[in-house]
Coordinates of C-alpha atoms in Angstrom, one line a residue:
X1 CA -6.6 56.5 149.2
X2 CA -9.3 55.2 147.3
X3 CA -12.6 56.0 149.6
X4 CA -12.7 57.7 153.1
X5 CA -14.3 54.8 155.8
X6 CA -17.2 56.1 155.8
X7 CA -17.7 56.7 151.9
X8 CA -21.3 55.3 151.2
X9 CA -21.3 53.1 148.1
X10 CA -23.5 52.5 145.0
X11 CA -24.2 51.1 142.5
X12 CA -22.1 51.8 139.3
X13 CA -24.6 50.5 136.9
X14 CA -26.8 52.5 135.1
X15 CA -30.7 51.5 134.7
X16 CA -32.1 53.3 132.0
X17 CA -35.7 54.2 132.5
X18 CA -36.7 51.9 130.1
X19 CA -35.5 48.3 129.6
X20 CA -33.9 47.6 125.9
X21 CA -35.1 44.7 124.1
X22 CA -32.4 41.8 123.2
X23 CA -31.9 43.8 119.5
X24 CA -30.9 47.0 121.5
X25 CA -33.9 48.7 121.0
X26 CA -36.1 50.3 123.4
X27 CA -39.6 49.6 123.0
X28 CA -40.7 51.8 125.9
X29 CA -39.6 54.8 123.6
X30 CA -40.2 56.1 120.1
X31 CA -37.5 56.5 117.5
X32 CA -37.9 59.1 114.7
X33 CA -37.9 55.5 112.7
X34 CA -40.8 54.8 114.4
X35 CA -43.0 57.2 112.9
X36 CA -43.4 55.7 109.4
X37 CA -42.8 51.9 111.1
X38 CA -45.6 49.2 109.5
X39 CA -45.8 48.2 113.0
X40 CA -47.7 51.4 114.2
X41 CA -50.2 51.8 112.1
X42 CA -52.0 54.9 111.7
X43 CA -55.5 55.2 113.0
X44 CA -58.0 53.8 111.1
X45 CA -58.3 56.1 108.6
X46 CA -58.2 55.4 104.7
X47 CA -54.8 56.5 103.3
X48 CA -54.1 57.7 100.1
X49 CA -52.7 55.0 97.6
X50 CA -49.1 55.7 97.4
X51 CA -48.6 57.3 101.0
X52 CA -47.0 55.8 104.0
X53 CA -48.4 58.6 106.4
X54 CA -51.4 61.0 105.9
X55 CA -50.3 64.3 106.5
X56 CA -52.8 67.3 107.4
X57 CA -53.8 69.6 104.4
X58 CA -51.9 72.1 105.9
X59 CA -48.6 70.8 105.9
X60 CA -48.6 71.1 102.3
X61 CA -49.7 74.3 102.1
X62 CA -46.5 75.3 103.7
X63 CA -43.5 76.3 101.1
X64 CA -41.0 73.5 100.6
X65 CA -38.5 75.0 103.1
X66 CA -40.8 74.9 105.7
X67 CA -41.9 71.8 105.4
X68 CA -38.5 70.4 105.3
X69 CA -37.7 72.4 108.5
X70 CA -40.9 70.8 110.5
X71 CA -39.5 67.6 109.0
X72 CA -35.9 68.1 110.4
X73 CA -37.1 69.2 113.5
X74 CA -39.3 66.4 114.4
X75 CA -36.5 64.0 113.5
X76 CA -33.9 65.6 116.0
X77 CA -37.3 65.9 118.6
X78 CA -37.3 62.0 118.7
X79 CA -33.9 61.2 118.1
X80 CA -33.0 62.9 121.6
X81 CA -35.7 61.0 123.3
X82 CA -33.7 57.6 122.3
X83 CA -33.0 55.3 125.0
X84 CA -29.0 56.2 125.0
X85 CA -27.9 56.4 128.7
X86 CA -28.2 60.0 130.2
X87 CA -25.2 60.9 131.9
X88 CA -27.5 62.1 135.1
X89 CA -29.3 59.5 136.9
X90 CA -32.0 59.6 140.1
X91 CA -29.8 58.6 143.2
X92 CA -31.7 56.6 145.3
X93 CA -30.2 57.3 148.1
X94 CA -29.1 60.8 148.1
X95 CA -31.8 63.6 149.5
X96 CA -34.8 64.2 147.9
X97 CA -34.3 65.4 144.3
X98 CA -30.8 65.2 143.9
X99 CA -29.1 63.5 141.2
X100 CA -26.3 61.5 140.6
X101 CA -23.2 62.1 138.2
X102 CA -20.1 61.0 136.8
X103 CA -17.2 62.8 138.3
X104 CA -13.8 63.0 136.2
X105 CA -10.4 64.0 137.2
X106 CA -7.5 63.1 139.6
X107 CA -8.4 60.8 142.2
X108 CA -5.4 59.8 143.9
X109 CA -4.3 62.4 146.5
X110 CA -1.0 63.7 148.0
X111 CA 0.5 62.3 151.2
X112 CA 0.9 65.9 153.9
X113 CA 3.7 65.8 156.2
X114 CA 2.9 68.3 158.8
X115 CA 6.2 69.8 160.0
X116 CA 6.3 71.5 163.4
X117 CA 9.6 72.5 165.5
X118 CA 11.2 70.0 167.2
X119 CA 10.2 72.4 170.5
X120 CA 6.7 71.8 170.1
X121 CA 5.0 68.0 171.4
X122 CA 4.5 65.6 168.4
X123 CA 1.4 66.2 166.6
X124 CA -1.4 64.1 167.2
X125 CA -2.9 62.8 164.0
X126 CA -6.4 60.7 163.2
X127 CA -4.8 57.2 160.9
X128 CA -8.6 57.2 159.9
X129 CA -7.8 60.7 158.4
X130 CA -4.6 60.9 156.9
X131 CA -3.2 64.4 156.0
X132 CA -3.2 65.3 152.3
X133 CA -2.6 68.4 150.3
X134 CA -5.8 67.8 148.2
X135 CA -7.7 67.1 151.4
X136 CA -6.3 70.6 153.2
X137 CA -7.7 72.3 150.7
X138 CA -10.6 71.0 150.2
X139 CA -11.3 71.7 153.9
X140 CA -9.2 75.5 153.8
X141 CA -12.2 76.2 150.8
X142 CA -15.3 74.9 152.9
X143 CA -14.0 76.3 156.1
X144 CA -14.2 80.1 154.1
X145 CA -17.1 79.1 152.4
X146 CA -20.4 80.3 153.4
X147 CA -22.3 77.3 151.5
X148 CA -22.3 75.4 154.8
X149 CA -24.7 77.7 156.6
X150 CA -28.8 77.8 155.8
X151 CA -28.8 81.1 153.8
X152 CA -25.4 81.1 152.8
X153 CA -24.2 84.3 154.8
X154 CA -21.4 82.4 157.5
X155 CA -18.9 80.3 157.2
X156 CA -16.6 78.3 160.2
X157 CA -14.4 81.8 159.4
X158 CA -16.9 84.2 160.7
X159 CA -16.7 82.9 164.1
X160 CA -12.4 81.8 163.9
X161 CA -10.6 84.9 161.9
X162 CA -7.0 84.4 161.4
X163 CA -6.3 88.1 162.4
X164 CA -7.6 87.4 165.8
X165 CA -6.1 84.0 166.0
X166 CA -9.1 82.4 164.6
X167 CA -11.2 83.5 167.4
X168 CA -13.9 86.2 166.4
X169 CA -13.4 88.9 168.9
X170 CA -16.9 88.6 170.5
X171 CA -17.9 87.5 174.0
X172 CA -20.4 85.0 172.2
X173 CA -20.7 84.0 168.6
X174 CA -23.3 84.9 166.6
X175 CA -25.1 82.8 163.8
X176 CA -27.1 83.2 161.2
X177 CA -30.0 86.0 161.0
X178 CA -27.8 87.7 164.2
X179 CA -28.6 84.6 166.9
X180 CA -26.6 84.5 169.7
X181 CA -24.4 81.1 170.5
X182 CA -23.9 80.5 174.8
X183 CA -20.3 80.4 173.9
X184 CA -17.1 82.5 173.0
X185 CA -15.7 80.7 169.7
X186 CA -11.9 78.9 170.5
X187 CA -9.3 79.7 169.2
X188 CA -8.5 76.5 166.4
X189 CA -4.4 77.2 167.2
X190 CA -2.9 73.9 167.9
X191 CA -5.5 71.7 167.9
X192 CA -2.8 69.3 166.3
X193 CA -1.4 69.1 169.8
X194 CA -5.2 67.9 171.1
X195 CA -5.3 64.5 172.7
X196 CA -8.8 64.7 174.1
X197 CA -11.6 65.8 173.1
X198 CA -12.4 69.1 171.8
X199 CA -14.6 72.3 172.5
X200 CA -14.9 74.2 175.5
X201 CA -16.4 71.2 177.1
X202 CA -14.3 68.4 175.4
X203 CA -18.1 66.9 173.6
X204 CA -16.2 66.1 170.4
X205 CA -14.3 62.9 170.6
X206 CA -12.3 63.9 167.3
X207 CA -11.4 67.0 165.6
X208 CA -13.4 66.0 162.9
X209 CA -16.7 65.4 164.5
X210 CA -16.8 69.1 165.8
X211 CA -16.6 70.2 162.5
X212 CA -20.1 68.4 161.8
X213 CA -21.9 69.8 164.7
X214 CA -22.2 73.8 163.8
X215 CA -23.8 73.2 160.5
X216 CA -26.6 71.4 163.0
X217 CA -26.8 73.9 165.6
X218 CA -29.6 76.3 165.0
X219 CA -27.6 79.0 166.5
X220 CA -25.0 78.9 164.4
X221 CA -25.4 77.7 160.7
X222 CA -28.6 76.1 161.1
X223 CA -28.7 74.0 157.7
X224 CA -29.0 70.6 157.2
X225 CA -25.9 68.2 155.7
X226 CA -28.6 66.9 153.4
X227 CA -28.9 70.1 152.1
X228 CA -25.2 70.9 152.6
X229 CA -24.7 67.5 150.5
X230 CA -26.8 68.4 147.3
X231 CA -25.2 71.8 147.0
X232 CA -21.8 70.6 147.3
X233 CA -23.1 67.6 145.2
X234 CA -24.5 70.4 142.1
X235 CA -21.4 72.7 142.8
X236 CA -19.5 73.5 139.8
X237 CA -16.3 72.5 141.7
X238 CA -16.6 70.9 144.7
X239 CA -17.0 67.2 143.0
X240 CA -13.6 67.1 141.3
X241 CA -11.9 68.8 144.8
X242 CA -13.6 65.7 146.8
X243 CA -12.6 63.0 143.9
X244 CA -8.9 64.2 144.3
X245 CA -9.0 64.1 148.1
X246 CA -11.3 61.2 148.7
X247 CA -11.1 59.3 145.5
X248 CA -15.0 59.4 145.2
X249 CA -15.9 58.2 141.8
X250 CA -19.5 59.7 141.9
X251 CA -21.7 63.0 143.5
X252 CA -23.3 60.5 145.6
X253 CA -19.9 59.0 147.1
X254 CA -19.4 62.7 148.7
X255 CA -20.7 63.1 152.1
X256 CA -20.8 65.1 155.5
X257 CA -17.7 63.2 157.3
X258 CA -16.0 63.5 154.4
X259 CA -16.5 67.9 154.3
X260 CA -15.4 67.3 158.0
X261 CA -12.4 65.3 157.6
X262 CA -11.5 67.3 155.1
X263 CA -11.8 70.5 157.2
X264 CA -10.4 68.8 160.3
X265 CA -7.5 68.5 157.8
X266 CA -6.9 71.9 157.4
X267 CA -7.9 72.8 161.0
X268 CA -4.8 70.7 161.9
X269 CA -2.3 72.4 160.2
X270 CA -2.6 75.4 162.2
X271 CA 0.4 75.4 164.0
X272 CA 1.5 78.7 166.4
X273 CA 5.1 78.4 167.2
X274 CA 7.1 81.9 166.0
X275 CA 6.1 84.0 168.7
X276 CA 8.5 86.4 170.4
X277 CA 9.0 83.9 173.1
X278 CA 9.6 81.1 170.9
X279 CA 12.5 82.8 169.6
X280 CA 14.0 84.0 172.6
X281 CA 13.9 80.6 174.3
X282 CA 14.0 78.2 171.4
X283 CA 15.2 79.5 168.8
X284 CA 17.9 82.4 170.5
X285 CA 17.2 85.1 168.3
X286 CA 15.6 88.0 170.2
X287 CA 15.6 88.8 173.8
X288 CA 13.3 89.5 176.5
X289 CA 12.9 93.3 177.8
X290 CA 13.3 93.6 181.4
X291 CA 9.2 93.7 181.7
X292 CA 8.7 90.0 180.3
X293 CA 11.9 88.7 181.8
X294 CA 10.2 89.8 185.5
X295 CA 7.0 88.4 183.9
X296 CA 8.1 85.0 183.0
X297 CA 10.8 84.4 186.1
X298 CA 8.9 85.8 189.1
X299 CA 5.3 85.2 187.9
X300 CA 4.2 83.0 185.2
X301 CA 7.0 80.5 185.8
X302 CA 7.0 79.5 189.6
X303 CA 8.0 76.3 191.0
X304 CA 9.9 76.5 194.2
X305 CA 8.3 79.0 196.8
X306 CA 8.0 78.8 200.3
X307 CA 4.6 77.2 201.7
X308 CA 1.9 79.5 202.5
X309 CA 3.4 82.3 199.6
X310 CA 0.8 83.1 196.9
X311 CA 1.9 83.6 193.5
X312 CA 0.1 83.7 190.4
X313 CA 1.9 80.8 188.8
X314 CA 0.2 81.0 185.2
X315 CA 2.3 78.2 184.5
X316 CA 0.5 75.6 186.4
X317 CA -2.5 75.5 184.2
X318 CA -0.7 76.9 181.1
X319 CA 2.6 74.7 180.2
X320 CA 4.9 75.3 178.1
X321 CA 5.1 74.8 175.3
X322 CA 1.5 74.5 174.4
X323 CA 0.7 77.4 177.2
X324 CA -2.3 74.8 177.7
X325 CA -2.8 71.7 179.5
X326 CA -5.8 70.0 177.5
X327 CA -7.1 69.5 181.2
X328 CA -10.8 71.0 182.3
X329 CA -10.8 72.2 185.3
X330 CA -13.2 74.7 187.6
X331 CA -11.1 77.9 187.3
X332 CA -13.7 80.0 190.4
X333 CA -15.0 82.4 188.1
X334 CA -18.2 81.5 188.8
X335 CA -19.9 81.5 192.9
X336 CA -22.7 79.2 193.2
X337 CA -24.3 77.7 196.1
X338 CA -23.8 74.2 194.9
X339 CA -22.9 71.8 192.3
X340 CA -26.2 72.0 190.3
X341 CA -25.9 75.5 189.7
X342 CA -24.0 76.4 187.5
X343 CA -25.5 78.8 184.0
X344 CA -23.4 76.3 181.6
X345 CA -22.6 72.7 183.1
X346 CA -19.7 72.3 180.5
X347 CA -17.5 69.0 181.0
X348 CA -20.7 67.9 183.6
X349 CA -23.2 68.5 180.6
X350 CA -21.1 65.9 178.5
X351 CA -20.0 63.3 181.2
X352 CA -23.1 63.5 183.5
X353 CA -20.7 63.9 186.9
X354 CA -22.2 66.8 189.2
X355 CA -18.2 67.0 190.3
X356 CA -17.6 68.6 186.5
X357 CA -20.1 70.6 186.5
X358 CA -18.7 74.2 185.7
X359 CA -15.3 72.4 184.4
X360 CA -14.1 73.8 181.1
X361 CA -10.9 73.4 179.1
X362 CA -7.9 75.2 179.8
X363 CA -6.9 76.9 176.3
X364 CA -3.8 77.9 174.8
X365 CA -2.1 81.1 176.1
X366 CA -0.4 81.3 172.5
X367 CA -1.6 84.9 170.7
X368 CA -3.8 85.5 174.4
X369 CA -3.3 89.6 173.3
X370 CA -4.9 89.5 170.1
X371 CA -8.5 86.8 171.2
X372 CA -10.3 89.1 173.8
X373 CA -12.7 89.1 175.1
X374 CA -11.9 86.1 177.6
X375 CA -13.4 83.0 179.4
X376 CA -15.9 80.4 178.0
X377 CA -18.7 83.3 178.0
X378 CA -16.0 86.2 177.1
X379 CA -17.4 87.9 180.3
X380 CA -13.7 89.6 180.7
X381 CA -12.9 92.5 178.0
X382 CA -9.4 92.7 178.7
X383 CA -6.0 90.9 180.3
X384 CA -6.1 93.4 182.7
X385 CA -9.5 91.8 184.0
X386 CA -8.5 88.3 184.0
X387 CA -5.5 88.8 186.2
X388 CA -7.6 90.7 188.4
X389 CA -10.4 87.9 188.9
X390 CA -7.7 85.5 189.6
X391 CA -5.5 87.7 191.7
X392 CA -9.4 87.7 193.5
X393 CA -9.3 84.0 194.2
X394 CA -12.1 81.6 194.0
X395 CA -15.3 81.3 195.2
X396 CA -15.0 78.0 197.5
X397 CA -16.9 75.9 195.0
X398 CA -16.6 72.6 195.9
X399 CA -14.6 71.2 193.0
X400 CA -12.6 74.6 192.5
X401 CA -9.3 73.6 190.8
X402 CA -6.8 74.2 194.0
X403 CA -4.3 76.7 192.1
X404 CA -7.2 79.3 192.2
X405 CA -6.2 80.6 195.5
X406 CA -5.8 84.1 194.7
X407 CA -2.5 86.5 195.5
X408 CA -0.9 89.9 195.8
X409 CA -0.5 91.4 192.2
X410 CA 1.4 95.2 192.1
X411 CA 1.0 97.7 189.5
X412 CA 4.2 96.8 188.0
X413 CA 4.0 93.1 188.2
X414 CA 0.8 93.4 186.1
X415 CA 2.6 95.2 183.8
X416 CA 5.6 92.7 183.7
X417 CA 2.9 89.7 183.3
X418 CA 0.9 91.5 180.8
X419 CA 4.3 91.9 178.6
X420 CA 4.9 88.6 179.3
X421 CA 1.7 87.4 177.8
X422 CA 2.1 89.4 175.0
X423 CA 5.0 87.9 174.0
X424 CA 3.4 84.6 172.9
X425 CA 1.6 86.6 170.1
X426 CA 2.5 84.6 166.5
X427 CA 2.4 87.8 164.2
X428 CA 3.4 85.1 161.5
X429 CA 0.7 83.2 161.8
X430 CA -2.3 85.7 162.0
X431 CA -1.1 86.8 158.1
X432 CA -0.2 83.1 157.0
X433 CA -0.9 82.5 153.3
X434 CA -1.9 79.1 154.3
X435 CA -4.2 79.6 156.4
X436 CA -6.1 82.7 154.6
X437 CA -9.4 82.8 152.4
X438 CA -9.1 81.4 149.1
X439 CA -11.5 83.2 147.7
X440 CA -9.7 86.4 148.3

């Protein structure tokens, strides 16, 4: 892959400050040669008979290594001021300041086939964004690297740590200088398995494009790409990381969808599928305990029950495999009076429909035990809570998904559901090589 789609081209030509003349010299320029040229004559002062240049008293006053030390000096002074190209040039159309260089090294990358057991759904990959192994970690090194946020003290890892299944264990993030994001941070597990839209309210079309939008948000990183660009642009490494994934041939090739795709790579190579439950069902290695066997049978799994019985029914919302239905729903955690009311609009702030106002996606149940605290606004600190609210029932909102209608939940089917949910915790994945801090 020679250039990304969106790789902005120019020009490979170099224009030297000064135009040469058609013998090669440049006349807007003086050669040490120069000095002692007939064609600049002196001002018009008499010189001695005999000299080609009057020299200052001084100078020969000097001892005879000295004055062949100014002598050598000057020479090398004008030499280096020749008109021979520079090998850093003024990029027109990079930010203000930068400059524009040469990069050298590999530039053809490696073709990434993402494997995932033939249990899980087929992963859904971007053809505009190929997976490569340069390009995973490329992104893998600017997902851990703080250079993306405005005084370098976050990276996209401070808010999604792989111990906590690349959530952050907060209610809401927090940016830079301690500022306070509306939202808990998602879990990135799976996002291979995404076919639309992403974030809590499904405003980013492709994986990629969400990767652009927290280096924006003042909450969060709060820098610029144009910024971003130049230091990524002037980073001792960088360059020669996005030449072999990208195939750029120059600093100014590199840009902002490229540092996303590139992350987006990585991002979709996250795959959870070695929990406990995967290898009792799929892979019929280990076994349930009696606890998760009544959790997963009785309560999480229901299909056939007689009408009018309440059950939990986790399952509904959260299907296997994924334990997610990409779906955004209203799941009555929040009573309002009306439509309109809702704190955070979610799918209704993106799609401008009243009727999803208050909608948000359904995430993963995969690694549930280890991402607390829970909900778009982490307003419940434990399991224990969750099951409670919805055990509650809804609030009658208008466009309250119809599985919230609340149901009888003893002490010891809590317990059962609670082991059940802990079960789906990849212990594999939360110390992966692959996905851990390169830096480290």
């Amino acid at each position: 892959m020679k250039n990304g789609p969106h790789t902005k081209q120019v020009s490979r030509e170099y224009v030297p400050d000064h135009p040469r003349t058609s013998d090669g010299k440049c006349p807007g320029r003086r050669s040490a040669g120069a000095l002692l040229s007939p064609e600049r004559p002196a001002p018009a002062v008499p010189r001695p008979k005999g000299h080609a240049l009057r020299l200052s008293p001084r100078f020969y006053g000097l001892s005879k290594v000295t004055r062949w030390a100014l002598l050598l000096a000057g020479f090398l002074l004008f030499t280096a001021s020749s008109c021979d190209p520079d090998p850093v040039v003024v990029c027109p159309e990079c930010p203000a300041g930068e400059t524009d260089r040469e990069i050298t090294g590999p530039n053809i990358s490696t073709p990434y086939v993402l494997e995932v057991p033939d249990y899980m759904p087929a992963p859904i990959l971007n053809p505009d964004n190929p997976l490569t192994v340069e390009g995973i970690e490329l992104g893998r090194r600017l997902f851990y690297d703080p250079i993306l946020s405005v005084d370098s003290t976050i990276s996209c890892a401070s808010c999604h740590r792989q111990e906590l299944a690349f959530t952050d264990g907060r209610a809401l993030a927090v940016g830079v200088e301690g500022r306070m994001v509306n939202r808990s941070a998602m879990s990135l597990v799976n996002l291979a398995f995404n076919p639309n839209g992403f974030n809590w309210d499904g405003s980013a079309i492709q994986l990629w494009e969400q990767a652009i939008h927290p280096v924006e948000n003042m909450l969060e990183m709060d820098e610029s790409w144009d910024n971003v660009l130049r230091k990524l642009r002037r980073h001792p490494d960088y360059p020669q990381r996005f030449r072999a994934a990208f195939g750029v041939d120059r600093t100014s090739e590199i840009t902002r969808e490229m540092a996303a795709k590139a992350m987006a790579q990585f991002e979709r190579t996250i795959i959870s599928a070695d929990s406990h439950y995967d290898r009792v069902v799929y892979q019929n290695t280990e076994f349930f305990t009696e606890e998760e066997q009544l959790g997963a049978d009785s309560l999480f799994f229901v299909e056939d029950v007689p009408a009018g019985v309440l059950h939990p029914g986790c399952g509904h919302c959260h299907n296997q495999p994924s334990f997610g239905n990409n779906r955004f729903s209203n799941n009555g955690i929040e009573d309002v009076e009306s439509l309109e009311d809702f704190p955070d609009l979610g799918l209704g702030g993106v799609t401008g429909s009243r009727f999803d106002n208050g909608k948000f996606r359904a995430p993963t149940l995969r690694n549930i035990a280890v991402t607390a605290p829970y909900m778009h606004d982490g307003r419940f600190a434990t399991l224990e809570e969750v099951l409670d609210s919805y055990a509650a029932g809804g609030h009658g909102v208008e466009n309250e998904d119809p599985n919230i209608t609340g149901f009888p939940l003893s002490a010891r089917e809590k317990t059962a559901l609670l082991a059940f949910l802990r079960s789906l915790t990849d212990e594999t994945l939360l110390t992966d090589e692959r996905y851990a801090n390169p830096f480290e």
